[in-house]
Amino acid sequence: MRIEDASSTRRAVSGEQVNQGRTVEQHTAESLDDVLAHLDLNAADSSLEALAREAGLPLVQIVERNLDPKVVGLIPTELAFRHHALPLQATPITLRVAVADPFNITAADDIRLVTGRDVELVFADPREIRRLVEEHYTRRMIADTTEDDVQVLDESDHEIGDLERMAKEATVVKLVNLILRQAVQERASDVHVEPFEKGVQVRYRIDGILHEVPSPPKRLQSAIISRLKIMANLDIAERRKPQDGRIKTRIAGREIDIRLSTVPTLYGESVVLRLLDRSAMDYSLTDIGMLPETLRYIEQLITLPHGMILATGPTGSGKTTSLYASLRAAYSSEKKILTIEDPIEYQLHGVNQIQVHPQIGLTFATGLRAILRQDPDVVMVGEIRDTETAEIAVHSALTGHLVFSTLHTNDAASAVTRLLEMGIEPYLVASSVEAVLAQRLVRTICQHCKEPRRDMETLLTKFTGGEFPISSQDTLYTGRGCDQCKQSGYRGRTGIYELLVMSNALRPLVMERAPASTIRTVACQQGMRTLREDGWRKVQQGATTVEEVLRVTRQDDIEPVEDA
């Protein structure tokens, strides 16, 4: 197995900072890498070098594809998790092991006692070791779990006491914790636990794409689902109707809010968990991928004294993130900002946020009426779902308030016609709406394996004279695939945007109830960049690929299919 030595030429962190991290670790229940993250050290390679020098251990970088499962299996699962230790190389008499805590003086003795080999410890990035240990040893733990380890119940058994005992078994608790922790480490936005006839499937949504991960056996289905429902304070005996709950937890040193949803299916309850990382929601308008000209328009729009600004797109397209970034930019001590949301995904400093509670009559419409009596300057409505909410939002925009909200439409022009279809008078729409921002999220090329494309001739042939003006002078990029991106070639996401600014040429079209296609054509003539055009600019900049833009956008003009 090949181990890459880390460079020692980077800036070193002071010994005082390292000692500070060790001292905090001794007086808290957190691991060393969590402590270092709080001290803002763990992100820098130089921090790891300083720790390795302090402990007198070599610092290595682990090449995941070269890990030998037989070598990894030399350490028992319980021991690997206890010490966060990962075997790298083995001979009949020696074992080289990477550890997450270089100051753990008992790790070598415990491993030596169990394996009967001389142990050489090395140090690697704690986050990487944790991820690899959990990924490799979770499979073994699942495979080794027997029916004797967890009480197995028939699906028809609704005894609350049995369900609670089953969900509190140590194996089940550890397995659920591993599923959640690994999801956070993999940057997953959602976790899907799906029951089927012969098994349970666990999938993570990472950068908008679902990825299957090692799944537990069918016999643990009830235990895992009951454990998740207990964590969310749901009724574990109720399996016949959907339920929604919320979990607040701390994973890998980060505050995570989890929204849990269950629905009954043919083979049991399907569970989806939406992971909301508070520390990850520190975006400004400059961080979400807007091109400079789009950003300048948005910065001007959020300073307007009144009017309505809409964000449109499908679920998961980043609308909430854009609105939050806009509110953060619009905030000042001179303005009163209120929001009504379902749910409140992130807490914004200086902003009064209201959670919708339909069961007690607090809907978007009733909440918005109450907000208007709070003397606001800026209002955000999480979503315009019905005519009543739309009418109140429009009248708010016309009576001296700047209103932000979202709609589910495919493009910017369709948002205008959607309001008309909801029964809003054309003159009110034309007078209140100032701009519509349609958006999508595209995966960005992994910076660790980014390289020029080798199929430029194929792209030239496919798109010559088409919507992507590719020329032989263009240098486009792709991701080769590496351990950092799990061989996908992509890591992270950025936005592509279509900004329609209501102009004097567009308002008469709205008054005439012109179709969305006409509004779109005139807006493009005035300089509006479509989603695909904005995506193409991101491709030219080397941020993403043509395939990603095609995946999340639709062709502007689709020819009808003729009958044979």
XYZ file of C-alpha atoms in Angstrom:
564
model
C 0.000 0.000 0.000
C 1.291 3.447 -0.882
C 1.379 6.140 1.815
C 2.079 9.712 0.769
C 4.252 11.702 3.191
C 2.909 15.157 3.952
C 5.024 18.164 3.055
C 6.819 19.851 5.966
C 7.318 23.197 4.259
C 4.030 24.788 5.299
C 3.706 27.396 8.053
C 3.821 25.833 11.504
C 1.308 26.470 14.263
C 2.679 27.519 17.603
C 3.204 24.939 20.314
C 1.104 27.106 22.616
C -1.927 26.609 20.344
C -1.381 22.854 20.231
C -1.126 22.706 24.023
C -4.306 24.795 24.227
C -6.106 22.177 22.154
C -4.795 19.345 24.320
C -5.830 21.139 27.514
C -9.368 21.742 26.263
C -9.625 18.094 25.199
C -8.754 16.889 28.702
C -11.580 18.940 30.250
C -14.347 18.240 27.724
C -15.999 15.219 26.193
C -15.013 16.276 22.685
C -12.387 14.586 20.546
C -9.136 16.281 19.629
C -10.203 17.027 16.047
C -13.464 18.607 17.271
C -11.488 20.776 19.701
C -9.076 21.842 16.983
C -12.004 22.731 14.743
C -13.316 25.090 17.431
C -9.835 26.654 17.691
C -9.772 27.113 13.912
C -6.700 24.923 13.579
C -7.920 21.718 12.052
C -8.582 23.232 8.634
C -4.887 23.989 8.079
C -2.382 21.301 7.136
C 0.197 23.134 9.212
C -1.876 22.349 12.304
C -1.536 18.632 11.629
C 2.207 18.997 11.144
C 2.525 20.795 14.457
C 0.583 18.039 16.212
C 2.699 15.330 14.589
C 5.931 17.025 15.678
C 4.587 17.479 19.204
C 3.686 13.780 19.420
C 6.796 12.551 17.617
C 4.801 10.619 14.991
C 5.145 10.647 11.187
C 2.365 12.541 9.367
C 0.905 10.650 6.391
C -1.844 11.124 3.823
C -3.991 8.043 3.334
C -4.741 6.883 -0.222
C -8.169 5.325 0.172
C -8.114 3.185 -2.954
C -5.027 1.369 -1.673
C -6.523 0.252 1.629
C -6.434 -3.550 1.911
C -9.646 -4.939 3.491
C -7.669 -7.877 4.924
C -5.275 -5.497 6.684
C -8.139 -3.285 7.869
C -9.785 -6.391 9.298
C -6.864 -7.144 11.596
C -8.268 -4.754 14.216
C -11.668 -5.574 15.772
C -14.491 -3.155 15.076
C -14.888 -2.088 18.703
C -11.167 -1.317 19.024
C -11.066 0.637 15.756
C -13.953 2.834 16.879
C -12.602 3.279 20.408
C -9.209 4.591 19.261
C -10.206 5.822 15.767
C -7.414 3.658 14.428
C -6.997 2.450 10.831
C -4.486 -0.287 9.860
C -2.449 0.648 6.804
C 0.272 -1.979 6.316
C 1.002 -5.358 7.846
C 3.754 -7.954 7.962
C 3.703 -11.193 9.958
C 5.260 -9.344 12.907
C 4.446 -5.644 12.457
C 1.363 -3.490 11.889
C 1.380 0.149 10.807
C -1.672 1.991 12.124
C -2.936 5.546 11.515
C -4.583 7.203 14.516
C -6.751 10.299 14.815
C -5.294 11.337 18.197
C -1.476 11.310 18.250
C -1.471 11.712 22.053
C -3.475 8.533 22.708
C -0.833 6.541 24.590
C -3.009 3.446 25.090
C -3.841 2.801 21.434
C -0.575 0.988 20.576
C -0.718 -1.244 23.662
C -4.352 -2.256 23.064
C -3.751 -3.025 19.380
C -0.538 -4.937 20.167
C -2.353 -7.054 22.750
C -5.180 -7.965 20.351
C -3.154 -8.524 17.166
C 0.040 -9.963 18.626
C 2.085 -7.703 16.323
C 4.495 -4.876 16.969
C 2.587 -1.656 16.333
C 3.954 1.436 14.563
C 1.659 4.444 14.971
C 1.429 7.225 12.402
C -0.741 10.348 12.385
C -3.190 11.456 9.663
C -6.007 13.957 9.272
C -8.485 13.036 12.070
C -11.476 13.798 9.887
C -10.246 11.436 7.184
C -9.518 8.650 9.680
C -12.951 8.991 11.271
C -14.610 8.805 7.860
C -12.650 5.774 6.703
C -13.027 3.910 9.997
C -16.780 4.408 9.958
C -17.083 3.531 6.280
C -15.046 0.293 6.485
C -16.078 -0.992 9.887
C -19.807 -0.185 9.609
C -20.155 -2.924 6.992
C -18.567 -5.435 9.332
C -20.668 -4.338 12.304
C -23.860 -4.718 10.269
C -22.812 -8.118 8.958
C -21.856 -9.344 12.435
C -25.136 -8.237 14.061
C -27.298 -11.244 14.795
C -30.858 -11.649 15.939
C -29.508 -12.298 19.438
C -27.976 -8.810 19.522
C -31.259 -7.001 18.821
C -34.741 -8.135 19.704
C -36.528 -8.708 16.410
C -40.234 -7.858 16.326
C -42.879 -8.763 13.833
C -44.094 -5.772 11.844
C -47.558 -6.199 13.283
C -46.279 -5.907 16.891
C -47.248 -2.455 18.182
C -46.275 -2.863 21.830
C -44.720 0.473 22.819
C -42.537 -1.043 25.537
C -41.008 -3.601 23.150
C -40.387 -0.929 20.516
C -38.642 1.295 23.058
C -36.428 -1.515 24.355
C -35.512 -2.520 20.842
C -34.624 1.058 19.852
C -32.375 1.490 22.904
C -30.187 -1.549 22.208
C -26.524 -0.456 22.105
C -26.002 -1.865 18.609
C -28.977 0.055 17.211
C -27.977 3.309 18.905
C -24.431 3.021 17.575
C -25.636 2.129 14.075
C -28.012 5.109 13.866
C -25.301 7.432 15.189
C -22.935 6.127 12.511
C -25.484 6.695 9.766
C -25.984 10.308 10.868
C -22.317 11.040 11.471
C -21.250 9.634 8.136
C -23.988 11.626 6.397
C -22.642 14.849 7.927
C -19.068 13.980 7.009
C -20.116 13.188 3.435
C -21.853 16.610 3.204
C -25.251 14.957 2.662
C -28.324 17.179 2.632
C -30.767 14.283 3.110
C -30.735 10.725 4.413
C -33.257 8.242 3.007
C -34.110 5.045 4.917
C -36.318 3.011 2.582
C -37.856 -0.383 3.414
C -38.346 -2.973 0.684
C -39.491 -6.570 0.592
C -36.074 -8.129 1.109
C -34.036 -5.341 2.619
C -33.603 -1.790 3.845
C -31.888 0.747 1.606
C -29.989 3.751 3.004
C -29.073 6.549 0.614
C -27.449 9.959 1.047
C -28.265 12.914 -1.179
C -24.907 14.575 -1.839
C -24.708 17.615 -4.106
C -28.248 16.875 -5.291
C -27.586 13.245 -6.299
C -28.604 10.171 -4.298
C -25.805 7.745 -3.398
C -26.416 4.294 -1.941
C -24.355 3.434 1.147
C -23.882 0.176 3.111
C -27.324 -0.695 4.400
C -28.445 -2.598 7.503
C -30.158 -5.995 7.255
C -33.926 -6.232 7.037
C -34.155 -7.578 10.585
C -32.992 -4.226 11.983
C -35.601 -2.185 10.106
C -38.039 -1.690 12.995
C -35.218 -1.008 15.452
C -33.608 1.695 13.328
C -36.863 3.449 12.443
C -38.057 3.330 16.061
C -34.750 4.798 17.220
C -35.065 7.706 14.781
C -38.674 8.353 15.833
C -37.708 8.367 19.504
C -34.991 10.927 18.765
C -37.613 13.116 17.046
C -40.184 12.670 19.853
C -42.660 10.941 17.531
C -45.237 8.285 18.367
C -43.337 5.055 17.766
C -46.486 2.935 17.968
C -48.196 4.851 15.118
C -47.169 3.340 11.789
C -50.314 3.971 9.765
C -50.034 7.694 9.057
C -47.268 10.173 8.143
C -45.444 11.976 10.934
C -43.025 14.902 11.057
C -40.521 15.698 13.771
C -37.291 17.499 14.512
C -33.979 16.466 16.056
C -31.354 18.841 17.400
C -27.971 17.221 17.813
C -24.242 17.828 17.735
C -22.232 15.819 15.241
C -18.490 16.165 14.667
C -18.431 19.376 16.674
C -21.202 20.998 14.597
C -24.744 21.966 15.536
C -27.104 20.025 13.260
C -30.876 20.428 12.961
C -32.601 17.384 11.468
C -36.121 17.463 10.043
C -37.564 13.952 10.033
C -40.495 12.776 7.923
C -42.101 9.338 7.901
C -44.679 7.871 5.537
C -46.209 4.369 5.614
C -45.293 2.169 2.641
C -46.041 -1.403 1.619
C -43.074 -2.824 3.537
C -42.880 -0.444 6.487
C -42.254 3.211 7.208
C -40.025 5.192 4.868
C -37.978 7.850 6.670
C -36.297 10.913 5.196
C -34.069 13.177 7.262
C -33.171 16.674 6.063
C -29.854 17.741 7.607
C -29.499 21.458 8.297
C -26.000 22.488 9.318
C -26.144 25.852 11.084
C -22.429 26.471 10.603
C -22.732 25.907 6.845
C -25.377 28.604 6.352
C -23.054 31.575 6.535
C -23.531 32.621 2.923
C -23.481 36.129 1.520
C -24.621 37.178 -1.939
C -21.018 36.949 -3.135
C -20.780 33.277 -2.112
C -23.682 31.727 -4.017
C -22.291 31.836 -7.554
C -23.879 34.934 -9.099
C -22.050 36.484 -12.009
C -20.973 40.115 -11.384
C -23.694 41.695 -13.518
C -26.453 39.637 -11.844
C -25.032 40.450 -8.421
C -25.086 44.188 -9.174
C -28.785 44.033 -10.086
C -29.640 42.085 -6.923
C -27.709 44.522 -4.717
C -29.736 47.364 -6.212
C -33.052 45.520 -5.842
C -32.655 44.773 -2.134
C -32.276 48.484 -1.413
C -35.696 49.306 -2.890
C -38.151 50.844 -0.391
C -41.020 48.618 -1.547
C -41.982 46.001 -4.091
C -41.844 42.224 -4.439
C -38.808 40.086 -5.294
C -39.550 36.430 -6.067
C -37.241 33.414 -6.170
C -38.439 30.475 -8.248
C -37.306 26.954 -8.916
C -37.986 23.367 -7.871
C -37.454 22.030 -4.368
C -33.761 21.935 -3.513
C -32.694 24.582 -6.016
C -31.303 26.956 -3.388
C -34.166 29.467 -3.214
C -34.085 29.721 0.585
C -30.329 30.202 0.580
C -30.640 33.072 -1.905
C -33.385 34.740 0.135
C -31.416 34.373 3.365
C -28.354 35.886 1.701
C -30.503 38.757 0.428
C -31.981 39.378 3.886
C -28.520 39.339 5.421
C -27.389 41.922 2.863
C -30.517 44.047 3.406
C -30.198 44.018 7.198
C -29.308 47.168 9.102
C -30.172 48.539 12.518
C -32.498 51.007 10.789
C -34.755 48.284 9.346
C -37.260 45.909 10.887
C -37.161 42.509 9.149
C -39.685 39.738 9.782
C -40.107 36.349 8.149
C -42.749 33.649 8.215
C -41.428 30.241 7.197
C -42.302 26.556 7.101
C -39.993 25.476 8.561
C -37.386 27.926 9.841
C -34.276 26.347 8.360
C -31.633 28.690 9.755
C -31.618 31.451 12.331
C -30.684 34.904 11.054
C -29.143 37.497 13.344
C -31.326 40.567 13.815
C -34.305 39.012 12.017
C -37.592 38.060 13.724
C -38.590 34.660 12.324
C -42.032 33.064 12.698
C -42.744 29.350 12.316
C -45.967 28.343 10.553
C -48.315 26.173 12.668
C -51.378 25.260 10.534
C -52.804 23.056 13.310
C -53.388 26.133 15.480
C -54.406 28.388 12.614
C -51.053 30.102 12.047
C -50.778 29.847 8.257
C -48.764 31.960 5.848
C -51.795 34.175 5.289
C -52.706 34.728 8.958
C -49.045 35.121 9.914
C -48.480 37.664 7.174
C -51.457 39.711 8.357
C -49.989 39.744 11.860
C -46.539 40.679 10.565
C -47.926 43.764 8.830
C -49.105 45.056 12.221
C -45.504 44.807 13.511
C -44.344 47.854 11.507
C -41.865 45.960 9.276
C -39.671 47.398 6.557
C -38.754 44.063 4.971
C -40.893 40.907 4.953
C -40.061 37.402 3.778
C -42.833 34.886 3.089
C -41.383 31.388 2.863
C -43.672 30.371 0.013
C -46.721 31.711 -1.792
C -48.958 28.636 -1.827
C -52.454 30.013 -2.258
C -54.430 32.977 -3.519
C -54.969 34.457 -0.063
C -51.250 34.575 0.696
C -50.522 35.966 -2.776
C -53.064 38.770 -2.353
C -51.701 39.831 1.040
C -48.104 39.700 -0.212
C -48.940 41.817 -3.268
C -50.814 44.418 -1.212
C -47.907 44.500 1.264
C -45.523 45.292 -1.584
C -47.812 48.100 -2.734
C -48.127 49.661 0.720
C -44.499 50.448 1.456
C -42.927 47.058 2.249
C -40.130 45.181 0.483
C -41.402 41.600 0.179
C -39.310 38.510 -0.567
C -40.971 35.184 -1.355
C -40.735 31.984 -3.400
C -42.838 30.264 -6.042
C -42.531 26.841 -7.652
C -42.164 27.600 -11.363
C -39.644 26.439 -13.935
C -38.416 29.837 -15.076
C -38.655 33.511 -14.201
C -41.345 34.477 -16.748
C -43.672 31.710 -15.540
C -43.713 33.233 -12.041
C -45.568 36.274 -13.372
C -48.205 34.201 -15.162
C -48.493 31.948 -12.100
C -49.618 34.923 -9.996
C -52.205 35.760 -12.661
C -53.464 32.161 -12.628
C -53.869 32.410 -8.846
C -56.395 35.197 -9.391
C -54.257 38.288 -8.781
C -55.328 41.197 -10.975
C -52.847 41.976 -13.758
C -52.456 45.621 -12.738
C -51.512 44.531 -9.201
C -48.897 42.080 -10.488
C -47.441 44.647 -12.883
C -47.235 47.263 -10.130
C -45.883 45.099 -7.302
C -43.378 42.651 -8.808
C -39.955 44.224 -9.239
C -37.928 41.150 -10.182
C -38.018 37.353 -10.418
C -34.925 35.221 -9.840
C -35.092 31.686 -11.234
C -32.289 29.369 -10.210
C -30.844 25.879 -10.197
C -27.895 24.243 -8.468
C -25.169 22.558 -10.514
C -22.367 20.410 -9.165
C -18.918 21.989 -9.357
C -15.858 20.191 -10.693
C -13.702 18.637 -7.967
C -10.603 20.802 -7.536
C -8.495 17.785 -6.551
C -8.907 15.998 -9.888
C -9.832 18.814 -12.286
C -8.289 18.488 -15.730
C -8.878 19.700 -19.326
C -11.435 17.680 -21.246
C -10.169 15.111 -23.707
C -13.438 14.841 -25.653
C -13.514 18.347 -27.105
C -14.004 17.009 -30.634
C -17.122 15.145 -29.515
C -18.504 18.260 -27.827
C -17.750 20.360 -30.905
C -19.643 17.890 -33.091
C -22.592 17.695 -30.717
C -23.048 21.408 -30.043
C -21.789 23.125 -33.204
C -24.468 25.640 -34.109
C -26.429 24.754 -30.996
C -27.178 26.463 -27.711
C -23.617 26.091 -26.392
C -21.306 28.057 -28.712
C -18.291 25.769 -28.200
C -15.261 26.555 -30.352
C -11.925 24.836 -30.862
C -10.277 27.651 -28.876
C -12.241 26.858 -25.716
C -10.605 24.919 -22.901
C -13.289 23.136 -20.934
C -12.693 21.050 -17.836
C -13.941 17.908 -16.166
C -13.224 15.923 -13.022
C -11.179 12.775 -13.440
C -12.556 11.229 -10.236
C -10.646 10.790 -6.993
C -11.051 9.813 -3.343
C -12.085 13.362 -2.413
C -15.132 13.267 -4.693
C -15.792 9.510 -4.459
C -14.799 9.105 -8.118
C -17.687 11.317 -9.303
C -15.554 14.200 -10.574
C -17.752 16.691 -8.703
C -17.552 18.193 -5.230
C -19.809 21.006 -4.004
C -22.427 23.026 -5.849
C -22.956 26.518 -7.179
C -25.971 28.371 -8.525
C -26.993 29.324 -12.039
C -29.463 32.182 -12.307
C -32.046 33.798 -14.571
C -32.963 37.297 -13.406
C -36.049 38.947 -14.897
C -36.288 42.613 -13.919
C -39.717 44.118 -14.473
C -39.334 46.961 -16.985
C -41.568 49.438 -18.770
C -41.611 47.079 -21.764
C -42.752 44.098 -19.690
C -45.459 45.723 -17.564
C -47.889 46.226 -20.508
C -47.456 42.539 -21.412
C -48.443 41.561 -17.886
C -51.469 43.857 -18.083
C -52.481 42.117 -21.315
C -52.027 38.653 -19.736
C -49.395 37.758 -22.307
C -48.146 34.151 -22.143
C -44.914 33.362 -20.350
C -43.159 32.646 -23.653
C -43.838 36.197 -24.878
C -42.655 37.741 -21.606
C -39.554 35.580 -21.757
C -38.760 36.585 -25.356
C -39.034 40.303 -24.633
C -36.983 39.945 -21.429
C -34.222 38.184 -23.366
C -34.263 40.950 -25.975
C -33.658 43.380 -23.124
C -30.648 41.421 -21.913
C -31.975 38.727 -19.591
C -29.612 35.766 -19.459
C -31.424 32.408 -19.363
C -30.512 29.591 -17.001
C -28.667 27.747 -19.755
C -26.786 30.850 -20.831
C -25.719 31.507 -17.250
C -24.760 27.854 -16.944
C -22.653 28.096 -20.095
C -20.757 30.997 -18.540
C -20.003 28.749 -15.542
C -18.782 26.064 -17.964
C -16.463 28.548 -19.683
C -15.112 29.607 -16.288
C -14.240 25.991 -15.499
C -16.678 25.768 -12.580
C -18.907 23.014 -13.970
C -19.548 20.883 -17.041
C -21.922 20.988 -19.992
C -23.506 17.751 -18.768
C -24.405 19.317 -15.413
C -26.079 22.319 -17.053
C -28.072 20.007 -19.313
C -29.099 17.902 -16.312
C -30.711 20.731 -14.332
C -32.157 22.879 -17.129
C -34.605 22.209 -19.902
C -34.377 23.092 -23.558
C -35.934 26.474 -24.231
C -37.932 25.357 -27.232
C -38.948 21.679 -27.359
C -40.304 20.541 -30.687
C -43.561 18.541 -30.477
C -43.307 14.858 -31.345
C -45.241 14.074 -34.522
C -47.440 11.006 -34.644
C -46.160 8.255 -36.848
